[in-house]
Amino acid sequence: MTELRVRDLHVEADGVTLVDHVGFQVRSGEIAVLIGPNGAGKSMALRGALGLVPAMGSVEIDGDPVSKMSAAERARRIAYLPQSGPMAWPARVRDVVALGRFAYGASPSRISGEDWQAVETALGECQLTDLADRRVDTLSGGETARMHCARAFCARTPLLIADEPVAALDPAQAFRIMDLLKTKAEAGLGVLVVLHDITLAARYADRMILMSEGRILADGPTVGVLTPDALAELYGIAAEVKGREIRLTGVLTEPVA
Amino acid sequence: MMRRIPLIPALIAGSAAVLFAACLLGSTPMPPSRVLTALFGTAAAGDVTIVWSIRLPRALAAWLVGASLGVSGAALQGLLRNPLAEPGILGVSATASLLAAVAIYYGFAAAAVWIMPVAAIAGALIATALITLLAIRVQSVVTLILVGVALSSFAGAAMSLLLNLAPNPFSLADMINWMLGSVANRSFDDIALALPFMVSGAAVLMLTRRGLSALTVGEEAAAGLGLDLQRQRIAVVVGAGLATGAAVSLAGAIGFVGIIAPHLVRPWVRSDPARVLLPSALLGGIMLVLADIGVRLAPTSSELKLGVVAALVGAPAFAWIAAQRRGAS
């Protein structure tokens, strides 16, 4: 059982508060989904929690403060997939996945033993074995997303944070990615994932964290947190909610908040 | 198959071949047997002088300058995730040249032979120190590039000012020679002065190569992988600064080797920035020795400058590489 515990996290830039004293947890074996409108501070909260931007507050993994860890130490305990941008070079799929072993001292040009095993296993899990020697610039969006998942999986960390891993994917590919994350969560991985697709979030989340204007509005089991009122406050949209089934019906003319 | 050819041994053999060829060719053509006796055995005093005092140090200087620029370019491209980066882009070459020109202008260079090289290295280190301080404070590589451009422009303007105000035609000619770039008349003493900086710079860059691989996926993702971004930036900038400064001290400003060598090597090493470094150094060395052989053999009344030839070949190649880029931001 591993737990990431974030308390009183506060991120500012140029005097503007981006993340306002928030707290949340990620635990082994569950998928926590972070949702909120654009500019809510979701990505910044993740970066702050990982120590990638200057932040105040306390972030601990099983009681060990992340701020005291080296970058490699942290990366061996928590994998991070930021919103993916373009690759710098037309690298090969296997080499990119192998970068997941970076924190263990491996590199694409020097990979053997346990590292190699981890890469092969991750390629298999993400159905990339046949694509392993392809150039990344020849992959489809779905294949690219699976490659980044494989990169995170082969680090074999107890925790994974993914920022919009299904952005710009068609529904089938989005399901595929979420199914991969779900399988890993059932095997014990603790996952925190940012999503914009509320119906997808409701379907896969064990827990939902709702964030708006730098603050957390609600955090708890999916059924219960995702209510028409909460969605109205978060996005200003009207919705019908029945358990995990959500139907968005339109934009509210009068924002509730 | 391309990958079947062992790239690094081939480039080492190529380097040896072009260095040997550079000893054969010149105003006094010498057959291989005479060069070999001059190199390793007992030969006529004239032959020994030609090979050991003129041709070999000149060729070696060209190779070392090319290698330093090649490895610096490859590392900077990996760091900035941009195939158009080169030592010039961070303003390192320009600042190094500027300080060398200052040494000439104020007559310091005449006081002792080592003053001008030391000035060039100092210029490179000043530029790298500025960039390093900035790299600690800003997150953006684009900002880093723009500061490099500003630094280059400023050094260029200051250089023009020096030319404008040159006290006599001799220092003007000296400074112009420096700006054009050449390895003519370099001795083993000149090489000995620059070599430690080249080697230490290249060594620092080799230590950064795993981090350069990680940067393939982007800066934020690389940080997520466990890369210490600040340390990586500082190490690459310092390593490239040392190697480039030493190269400028030996040959003046020579452009484009740092862009073209890594570009040619990349497809052979699966585009892995770590594996680009060493072959880029070797190929950069080969390219500059070949260019210098061309300079020496060209039937012109006054000697062509190596930097001019490198730019004449390099600038169109640069434009071609730039035009071929697709999609990348």
GROMACS .gro file of N, CA, C and O in nm, chain B residues 14 32 35 55 91 103 163 183 194 230 239 256:
model
   48
  271GLY      N    1   3.825   0.711  -4.097
  271GLY     CA    2   3.814   0.826  -4.187
  271GLY      C    3   3.897   0.943  -4.138
  271GLY      O    4   3.963   1.012  -4.217
  289PRO      N    5   5.318   0.912  -5.029
  289PRO     CA    6   5.292   0.853  -4.898
  289PRO      C    7   5.418   0.801  -4.829
  289PRO      O    8   5.432   0.817  -4.708
  292VAL      N    9   5.602   1.082  -4.660
  292VAL     CA   10   5.531   1.132  -4.542
  292VAL      C   11   5.547   1.034  -4.427
  292VAL      O   12   5.571   1.073  -4.312
  312ARG      N   13   5.224   2.088  -4.188
  312ARG     CA   14   5.101   2.023  -4.231
  312ARG      C   15   5.028   1.950  -4.120
  312ARG      O   16   4.906   1.964  -4.106
  348GLY      N   17   2.553   3.252  -2.866
  348GLY     CA   18   2.639   3.370  -2.862
  348GLY      C   19   2.778   3.340  -2.812
  348GLY      O   20   2.857   3.432  -2.785
  360ALA      N   21   4.164   4.181  -2.764
  360ALA     CA   22   4.305   4.159  -2.732
  360ALA      C   23   4.394   4.210  -2.844
  360ALA      O   24   4.500   4.268  -2.819
  420LEU      N   25   3.638   4.733  -3.558
  420LEU     CA   26   3.690   4.745  -3.695
  420LEU      C   27   3.683   4.891  -3.740
  420LEU      O   28   3.776   4.944  -3.800
  440VAL      N   29   4.305   2.802  -3.992
  440VAL     CA   30   4.398   2.724  -3.910
  440VAL      C   31   4.540   2.730  -3.969
  440VAL      O   32   4.626   2.649  -3.934
  451ALA      N   33   4.496   2.499  -2.637
  451ALA     CA   34   4.350   2.483  -2.652
  451ALA      C   35   4.302   2.345  -2.610
  451ALA      O   36   4.189   2.329  -2.563
  487GLN      N   37   1.791   2.158  -1.429
  487GLN     CA   38   1.885   2.269  -1.412
  487GLN      C   39   2.028   2.220  -1.429
  487GLN      O   40   2.110   2.281  -1.498
  496GLY      N   41   2.994   2.274  -2.081
  496GLY     CA   42   3.073   2.186  -2.169
  496GLY      C   43   3.087   2.245  -2.308
  496GLY      O   44   3.197   2.252  -2.365
  513PHE      N   45   2.864   2.653  -3.878
  513PHE     CA   46   2.785   2.551  -3.947
  513PHE      C   47   2.832   2.406  -3.928
  513PHE      O   48   2.753   2.315  -3.949
   0.00000   0.00000   0.00000
